[in-house]
Amino acid sequence: MSTTTDAAAGLVAVETRGSVAFVTINRPDAANALSKALVAALERAFAELAGGLKRGDDLRAVVLTGTGKAFCAGADLKERLTMSPEQTWGFLDELNRLMNAVAAFPRPVIAAINGAAFGGGLELALACDIRIAADTAEIGLTEVRLGVIPGAGGTQRLARVASVAVAKELILTGMRVRAQRAYALGIVADVVPAANLADVAAKLADEIAMAGPLAVAAAKRAIDEGAALPLADALALEAVCYEEVLASDDRNEGLAAFAEKRLPTFKGR
Ligand code: COA
């Protein structure tokens, strides 16, 4: 196990257990609101994990969660008050860079929503691949109640994760909904007692870690990139992704393990 905390101000903690990294937003005094410094620290944390992967780290899944009562209360509204329109644009660019880095991270990212996830906080969870929530959590894209709209992917990702109807209901009203409703709407995959959330997220990550990492990465790419394409092109992309895994040692190991009635040992090559 290794733990590193962002040197800047302890805003983000990264702990690695086995082949799973746990990234924890650590600004509980401000409900984990996304200040410029926090956005930069999160981006750095994901960039360092991606760099480690390139250097051969056996990282297979990431769990993203928050310290304290909130997952993330969205943009830091106190800081926002001090920003000019130009500075707000600059901040939105940084925020979108973070969201895109999480969405394109070459391993699955699980959002463990431990409490409030509003505005940019929910957008961050929507950029993840799988969301699970504590039964005490509440979510919402509440921006219209502040006279603005979601600016870090919310209007697009909520419509894709759930549906256009769900995106319109939540975004046009700006209302907050409880975890159980978020589950019914298809936004979160599971709702668990708050005390169990960390364990359930770790177990889910372990399920992913048991699978072939190249296969998981190829499947994520096929799903994400295919979603934006016409069906015929998306099916062609699936074939390209399949080809990547067909030639891998992991594929041979998977078949051998099945024949020998044992668990496979995947090496990611
Ligand atoms: N930006 C900056 N500071 C925020 C914040 C935000 N988005 N959300 C919460 N905070 C701060 C609070 O001002 C408070 O600071 P203070 O102690 O200096 O007053 C601290 O975080 C704790 O928040 P508090 O409201 O006291 O805690 P709570 O547990 O009762 O409620 C929330 C937590 C997240 C439900 C509530 O703070 C909230 O609704 N925040 C606004 C969320 C929002 O509208 N986000 C923007 C979406 S576009």
CSV table of C-alpha atoms and ligand atoms in Angstrom, one decimal:
chain,number,residue,atom,x,y,z
A,1,MET,CA,0.0,0.0,0.0
A,2,SER,CA,1.3,3.5,-0.8
A,3,THR,CA,-0.2,6.8,0.0
A,4,THR,CA,0.6,10.2,-1.4
A,5,THR,CA,-1.1,13.5,-0.7
A,6,ASP,CA,-1.0,16.4,-3.0
A,7,ALA,CA,1.9,18.5,-1.8
A,8,ALA,CA,0.2,21.8,-2.5
A,9,ALA,CA,-2.3,21.7,0.4
A,10,GLY,CA,-3.3,18.1,1.0
A,11,LEU,CA,-6.3,18.7,-1.3
A,12,VAL,CA,-6.2,15.2,-2.8
A,13,ALA,CA,-5.0,11.9,-1.4
A,14,VAL,CA,-4.0,9.0,-3.5
A,15,GLU,CA,-3.7,5.6,-2.0
A,16,THR,CA,-2.8,2.5,-3.9
A,17,ARG,CA,-3.9,-0.9,-2.6
A,18,GLY,CA,-2.9,-3.8,-4.9
A,19,SER,CA,-3.9,-2.8,-8.4
A,20,VAL,CA,-6.5,-0.3,-7.3
A,21,ALA,CA,-5.9,3.4,-6.7
A,22,PHE,CA,-8.2,5.4,-4.3
A,23,VAL,CA,-8.3,9.1,-5.1
A,24,THR,CA,-9.9,11.1,-2.3
A,25,ILE,CA,-11.0,14.7,-2.5
A,26,ASN,CA,-9.8,16.2,0.7
A,27,ARG,CA,-11.3,19.6,1.3
A,28,PRO,CA,-14.0,18.8,3.8
A,29,ASP,CA,-14.2,22.3,5.3
A,30,ALA,CA,-15.6,23.6,2.0
A,31,ALA,CA,-17.8,20.5,1.2
A,32,ASN,CA,-15.0,19.5,-1.2
A,33,ALA,CA,-15.9,22.4,-3.5
A,34,LEU,CA,-13.8,22.6,-6.7
A,35,SER,CA,-11.4,25.6,-6.2
A,36,LYS,CA,-8.8,26.2,-8.9
A,37,ALA,CA,-6.2,24.6,-6.6
A,38,LEU,CA,-8.4,21.5,-6.1
A,39,VAL,CA,-9.1,21.1,-9.8
A,40,ALA,CA,-5.3,21.3,-10.5
A,41,ALA,CA,-4.6,18.8,-7.8
A,42,LEU,CA,-7.1,16.3,-9.1
A,43,GLU,CA,-5.8,16.7,-12.6
A,44,ARG,CA,-2.3,16.1,-11.4
A,45,ALA,CA,-3.4,13.1,-9.5
A,46,PHE,CA,-5.0,11.5,-12.6
A,47,ALA,CA,-2.0,12.5,-14.7
A,48,GLU,CA,0.4,10.9,-12.3
A,49,LEU,CA,-1.6,7.7,-12.3
A,50,ALA,CA,-1.7,7.7,-16.1
A,51,GLY,CA,2.0,8.3,-16.2
A,52,GLY,CA,2.5,5.3,-13.8
A,53,LEU,CA,0.5,3.1,-16.2
A,54,LYS,CA,2.7,4.1,-19.1
A,55,ARG,CA,5.8,3.2,-17.0
A,56,GLY,CA,4.2,-0.3,-16.4
A,57,ASP,CA,2.3,0.1,-13.1
A,58,ASP,CA,-0.2,-2.7,-12.6
A,59,LEU,CA,-3.1,-0.3,-12.1
A,60,ARG,CA,-6.5,-1.8,-13.0
A,61,ALA,CA,-9.2,0.5,-11.5
A,62,VAL,CA,-9.6,3.8,-9.7
A,63,VAL,CA,-12.1,4.7,-7.0
A,64,LEU,CA,-12.9,8.4,-6.6
A,65,THR,CA,-14.5,9.6,-3.4
A,66,GLY,CA,-14.7,12.5,-1.0
A,67,THR,CA,-13.6,13.1,2.6
A,68,GLY,CA,-16.3,14.1,5.1
A,69,LYS,CA,-20.0,14.6,4.5
A,70,ALA,CA,-19.9,15.7,0.8
A,71,PHE,CA,-18.6,14.0,-2.3
A,72,CYS,CA,-18.2,17.4,-3.9
A,73,ALA,CA,-20.4,20.6,-3.7
A,74,GLY,CA,-19.5,21.7,-7.2
A,75,ALA,CA,-17.6,24.8,-8.2
A,76,ASP,CA,-16.2,26.9,-5.3
A,77,LEU,CA,-18.9,29.6,-5.3
A,78,LYS,CA,-16.9,31.9,-3.0
A,79,GLU,CA,-13.9,31.8,-5.4
A,80,ARG,CA,-16.3,32.2,-8.3
A,81,LEU,CA,-17.6,35.5,-6.9
A,82,THR,CA,-14.1,36.9,-7.3
A,83,MET,CA,-13.7,35.9,-10.9
A,84,SER,CA,-14.2,38.1,-14.0
A,85,PRO,CA,-16.1,36.5,-17.0
A,86,GLU,CA,-12.7,35.9,-18.6
A,87,GLN,CA,-11.3,34.2,-15.5
A,88,THR,CA,-14.5,32.1,-15.3
A,89,TRP,CA,-13.9,30.9,-18.9
A,90,GLY,CA,-10.3,30.0,-17.9
A,91,PHE,CA,-11.6,28.1,-14.9
A,92,LEU,CA,-14.2,26.2,-17.0
A,93,ASP,CA,-11.5,25.2,-19.4
A,94,GLU,CA,-9.5,23.7,-16.5
A,95,LEU,CA,-12.6,22.0,-15.2
A,96,ASN,CA,-13.4,20.5,-18.6
A,97,ARG,CA,-9.8,19.3,-18.9
A,98,LEU,CA,-10.2,17.5,-15.6
A,99,MET,CA,-13.5,16.0,-16.6
A,100,ASN,CA,-12.2,14.8,-19.9
A,101,ALA,CA,-9.0,13.3,-18.3
A,102,VAL,CA,-11.2,11.3,-15.9
A,103,ALA,CA,-13.6,10.2,-18.7
A,104,ALA,CA,-10.7,9.2,-21.0
A,105,PHE,CA,-8.6,7.6,-18.2
A,106,PRO,CA,-7.4,4.3,-19.6
A,107,ARG,CA,-8.8,2.3,-16.7
A,108,PRO,CA,-12.3,2.3,-15.2
A,109,VAL,CA,-13.0,5.0,-12.7
A,110,ILE,CA,-15.7,4.4,-10.1
A,111,ALA,CA,-17.3,7.3,-8.3
A,112,ALA,CA,-18.2,6.4,-4.7
A,113,ILE,CA,-20.6,9.2,-4.0
A,114,ASN,CA,-20.4,9.5,-0.2
A,115,GLY,CA,-22.6,12.6,0.2
A,116,ALA,CA,-23.7,15.7,-1.7
A,117,ALA,CA,-22.8,15.8,-5.4
A,118,PHE,CA,-24.0,19.1,-6.9
A,119,GLY,CA,-23.1,21.0,-10.0
A,120,GLY,CA,-19.5,20.3,-10.9
A,121,GLY,CA,-19.4,17.6,-8.2
A,122,LEU,CA,-22.1,15.6,-10.1
A,123,GLU,CA,-20.4,16.4,-13.4
A,124,LEU,CA,-17.2,14.9,-12.0
A,125,ALA,CA,-19.2,11.7,-11.0
A,126,LEU,CA,-20.8,11.6,-14.5
A,127,ALA,CA,-17.3,11.7,-16.1
A,128,CYS,CA,-16.6,8.4,-14.2
A,129,ASP,CA,-17.5,5.0,-15.7
A,130,ILE,CA,-19.6,3.7,-12.8
A,131,ARG,CA,-21.3,5.5,-9.9
A,132,ILE,CA,-22.4,4.0,-6.6
A,133,ALA,CA,-23.9,6.1,-3.8
A,134,ALA,CA,-24.3,6.1,-0.1
A,135,ASP,CA,-28.0,6.0,0.9
A,136,THR,CA,-27.5,9.5,2.5
A,137,ALA,CA,-26.2,11.1,-0.7
A,138,GLU,CA,-28.0,13.7,-2.7
A,139,ILE,CA,-27.3,14.7,-6.3
A,140,GLY,CA,-28.3,17.5,-8.6
A,141,LEU,CA,-27.2,19.8,-11.4
A,142,THR,CA,-28.5,22.9,-9.6
A,143,GLU,CA,-26.8,25.5,-11.9
A,144,VAL,CA,-30.0,27.1,-13.2
A,145,ARG,CA,-30.9,28.0,-9.6
A,146,LEU,CA,-27.7,30.1,-9.7
A,147,GLY,CA,-28.6,31.7,-13.1
A,148,VAL,CA,-26.1,29.6,-15.1
A,149,ILE,CA,-26.0,26.2,-16.7
A,150,PRO,CA,-23.8,23.2,-16.2
A,151,GLY,CA,-20.5,24.1,-17.9
A,152,ALA,CA,-18.3,21.0,-17.4
A,153,GLY,CA,-20.2,18.5,-19.4
A,154,GLY,CA,-23.3,18.0,-17.4
A,155,THR,CA,-25.9,18.8,-20.1
A,156,GLN,CA,-24.3,16.2,-22.4
A,157,ARG,CA,-23.1,13.5,-20.0
A,158,LEU,CA,-26.3,13.2,-18.0
A,159,ALA,CA,-28.3,12.8,-21.2
A,160,ARG,CA,-25.9,10.1,-22.2
A,161,VAL,CA,-25.6,8.3,-18.9
A,162,ALA,CA,-29.4,8.4,-18.2
A,163,SER,CA,-31.5,9.9,-20.9
A,164,VAL,CA,-32.5,13.2,-22.5
A,165,ALA,CA,-35.7,13.1,-20.4
A,166,VAL,CA,-33.8,12.7,-17.1
A,167,ALA,CA,-31.3,15.4,-18.1
A,168,LYS,CA,-34.2,17.8,-18.8
A,169,GLU,CA,-36.0,16.9,-15.6
A,170,LEU,CA,-32.9,17.4,-13.4
A,171,ILE,CA,-31.2,20.3,-15.2
A,172,LEU,CA,-34.3,22.4,-16.0
A,173,THR,CA,-35.6,22.2,-12.5
A,174,GLY,CA,-32.2,22.3,-10.8
A,175,MET,CA,-33.7,20.1,-8.1
A,176,ARG,CA,-31.7,17.9,-5.8
A,177,VAL,CA,-32.7,14.2,-5.6
A,178,ARG,CA,-31.8,11.5,-3.1
A,179,ALA,CA,-29.6,8.5,-3.9
A,180,GLN,CA,-32.6,6.1,-4.2
A,181,ARG,CA,-34.2,8.3,-6.9
A,182,ALA,CA,-30.8,8.7,-8.7
A,183,TYR,CA,-30.8,4.8,-8.8
A,184,ALA,CA,-34.3,4.7,-10.2
A,185,LEU,CA,-33.3,7.2,-12.9
A,186,GLY,CA,-30.3,5.0,-13.8
A,187,ILE,CA,-27.7,7.6,-12.8
A,188,VAL,CA,-26.1,5.4,-10.0
A,189,ALA,CA,-25.6,1.7,-10.3
A,190,ASP,CA,-26.1,0.9,-6.6
A,191,VAL,CA,-27.2,2.5,-3.4
A,192,VAL,CA,-25.6,1.1,-0.2
A,193,PRO,CA,-25.6,2.1,3.5
A,194,ALA,CA,-23.1,4.9,4.0
A,195,ALA,CA,-20.9,2.9,6.3
A,196,ASN,CA,-20.5,0.2,3.6
A,197,LEU,CA,-19.8,2.5,0.6
A,198,ALA,CA,-16.0,2.3,0.7
A,199,ASP,CA,-16.0,-1.5,1.0
A,200,VAL,CA,-18.6,-1.9,-1.8
A,201,ALA,CA,-16.5,0.4,-4.1
A,202,ALA,CA,-13.3,-1.5,-3.3
A,203,LYS,CA,-15.1,-4.8,-4.0
A,204,LEU,CA,-16.4,-3.5,-7.4
A,205,ALA,CA,-12.8,-2.3,-8.2
A,206,ASP,CA,-11.5,-5.8,-7.3
A,207,GLU,CA,-14.0,-7.3,-9.7
A,208,ILE,CA,-12.6,-5.2,-12.5
A,209,ALA,CA,-9.0,-6.0,-11.3
A,210,MET,CA,-9.7,-9.7,-11.8
A,211,ALA,CA,-10.4,-9.2,-15.5
A,212,GLY,CA,-7.9,-8.7,-18.3
A,213,PRO,CA,-6.7,-5.1,-18.1
A,214,LEU,CA,-6.2,-4.8,-21.9
A,215,ALA,CA,-9.7,-6.1,-22.5
A,216,VAL,CA,-11.2,-3.8,-19.9
A,217,ALA,CA,-9.4,-0.8,-21.5
A,218,ALA,CA,-10.4,-1.8,-25.0
A,219,ALA,CA,-14.1,-2.3,-23.9
A,220,LYS,CA,-14.1,1.1,-22.3
A,221,ARG,CA,-12.8,2.7,-25.5
A,222,ALA,CA,-15.3,0.8,-27.7
A,223,ILE,CA,-18.2,1.9,-25.5
A,224,ASP,CA,-17.1,5.5,-25.1
A,225,GLU,CA,-15.9,6.3,-28.6
A,226,GLY,CA,-18.7,4.1,-30.2
A,227,ALA,CA,-21.4,6.1,-28.5
A,228,ALA,CA,-20.7,9.1,-30.6
A,229,LEU,CA,-20.7,7.2,-33.9
A,230,PRO,CA,-23.3,5.9,-36.3
A,231,LEU,CA,-23.9,2.1,-35.6
A,232,ALA,CA,-22.0,0.8,-38.6
A,233,ASP,CA,-18.9,2.9,-37.7
A,234,ALA,CA,-19.3,2.0,-34.0
A,235,LEU,CA,-19.4,-1.8,-34.9
A,236,ALA,CA,-16.2,-1.3,-37.0
A,237,LEU,CA,-14.6,0.4,-34.0
A,238,GLU,CA,-15.6,-2.6,-31.8
A,239,ALA,CA,-13.8,-4.9,-34.3
A,240,VAL,CA,-10.7,-2.7,-34.1
A,241,CYS,CA,-10.8,-2.9,-30.3
A,242,TYR,CA,-11.3,-6.7,-30.5
A,243,GLU,CA,-8.3,-7.1,-32.7
A,244,GLU,CA,-6.1,-5.4,-30.0
A,245,VAL,CA,-7.1,-8.1,-27.5
A,246,LEU,CA,-7.1,-11.0,-29.9
A,247,ALA,CA,-3.4,-10.8,-30.3
A,248,SER,CA,-2.6,-10.5,-26.6
A,249,ASP,CA,-1.0,-13.0,-24.2
A,250,ASP,CA,-3.9,-12.3,-21.8
A,251,ARG,CA,-6.4,-13.7,-24.3
A,252,ASN,CA,-4.4,-17.0,-24.5
A,253,GLU,CA,-4.1,-17.0,-20.7
A,254,GLY,CA,-7.9,-16.6,-20.3
A,255,LEU,CA,-8.6,-19.6,-22.6
A,256,ALA,CA,-5.9,-21.7,-20.9
A,257,ALA,CA,-7.2,-20.9,-17.5
A,258,PHE,CA,-10.7,-21.9,-18.5
A,259,ALA,CA,-9.5,-25.2,-19.9
A,260,GLU,CA,-7.4,-25.9,-16.8
A,261,LYS,CA,-10.2,-24.9,-14.4
A,262,ARG,CA,-8.2,-22.3,-12.6
A,263,LEU,CA,-8.3,-18.5,-12.3
A,264,PRO,CA,-6.3,-16.6,-15.0
A,265,THR,CA,-3.3,-14.6,-14.2
A,266,PHE,CA,-3.4,-11.6,-16.5
A,267,LYS,CA,-0.3,-9.6,-17.2
A,268,GLY,CA,-1.7,-6.8,-19.3
A,269,ARG,CA,0.1,-7.8,-22.5
B,1,COA,N1,-18.5,26.6,-2.8
B,1,COA,C1,-17.8,27.1,-1.8
B,1,COA,N2,-18.0,26.8,-0.5
B,1,COA,C2,-19.0,25.9,-0.3
B,1,COA,C3,-19.7,25.3,-1.3
B,1,COA,C4,-19.4,25.7,-2.7
B,1,COA,N3,-20.0,25.1,-3.7
B,1,COA,N4,-20.6,24.4,-0.8
B,1,COA,C5,-20.4,24.4,0.5
B,1,COA,N5,-19.5,25.3,0.8
B,1,COA,C6,-18.9,25.7,2.2
B,1,COA,C7,-20.0,26.4,3.0
B,1,COA,O1,-20.1,27.7,2.7
B,1,COA,C8,-19.5,26.1,4.4
B,1,COA,O2,-18.4,27.0,4.6
B,1,COA,P1,-18.5,27.9,6.0
B,1,COA,O3,-18.3,26.9,7.1
B,1,COA,O4,-17.3,28.8,5.8
B,1,COA,O5,-19.8,28.6,6.0
B,1,COA,C9,-18.9,24.7,4.3
B,1,COA,O6,-18.6,24.5,2.9
B,1,COA,C10,-19.8,23.6,4.7
B,1,COA,O7,-21.0,23.8,4.1
B,1,COA,P2,-22.4,23.7,4.9
B,1,COA,O8,-23.5,24.2,4.0
B,1,COA,O9,-22.2,24.3,6.3
B,1,COA,O10,-22.5,22.1,5.2
B,1,COA,P3,-23.8,21.2,5.1
B,1,COA,O11,-23.3,19.8,5.3
B,1,COA,O12,-24.9,21.7,5.9
B,1,COA,O13,-24.2,21.3,3.5
B,1,COA,C11,-24.0,21.2,1.1
B,1,COA,C12,-23.4,20.8,2.5
B,1,COA,C13,-23.0,20.8,0.0
B,1,COA,C14,-25.3,20.4,1.0
B,1,COA,C15,-24.3,22.7,1.1
B,1,COA,O14,-23.2,23.4,1.5
B,1,COA,C16,-24.7,23.2,-0.3
B,1,COA,O15,-25.8,23.1,-0.7
B,1,COA,N6,-23.7,23.9,-1.0
B,1,COA,C17,-24.0,24.5,-2.3
B,1,COA,C18,-23.9,23.5,-3.4
B,1,COA,C19,-24.1,24.2,-4.7
B,1,COA,O16,-25.1,24.9,-4.9
B,1,COA,N7,-23.2,24.0,-5.6
B,1,COA,C20,-23.1,24.6,-6.8
B,1,COA,C21,-23.8,23.9,-7.9
B,1,COA,S1,-23.7,24.8,-9.3
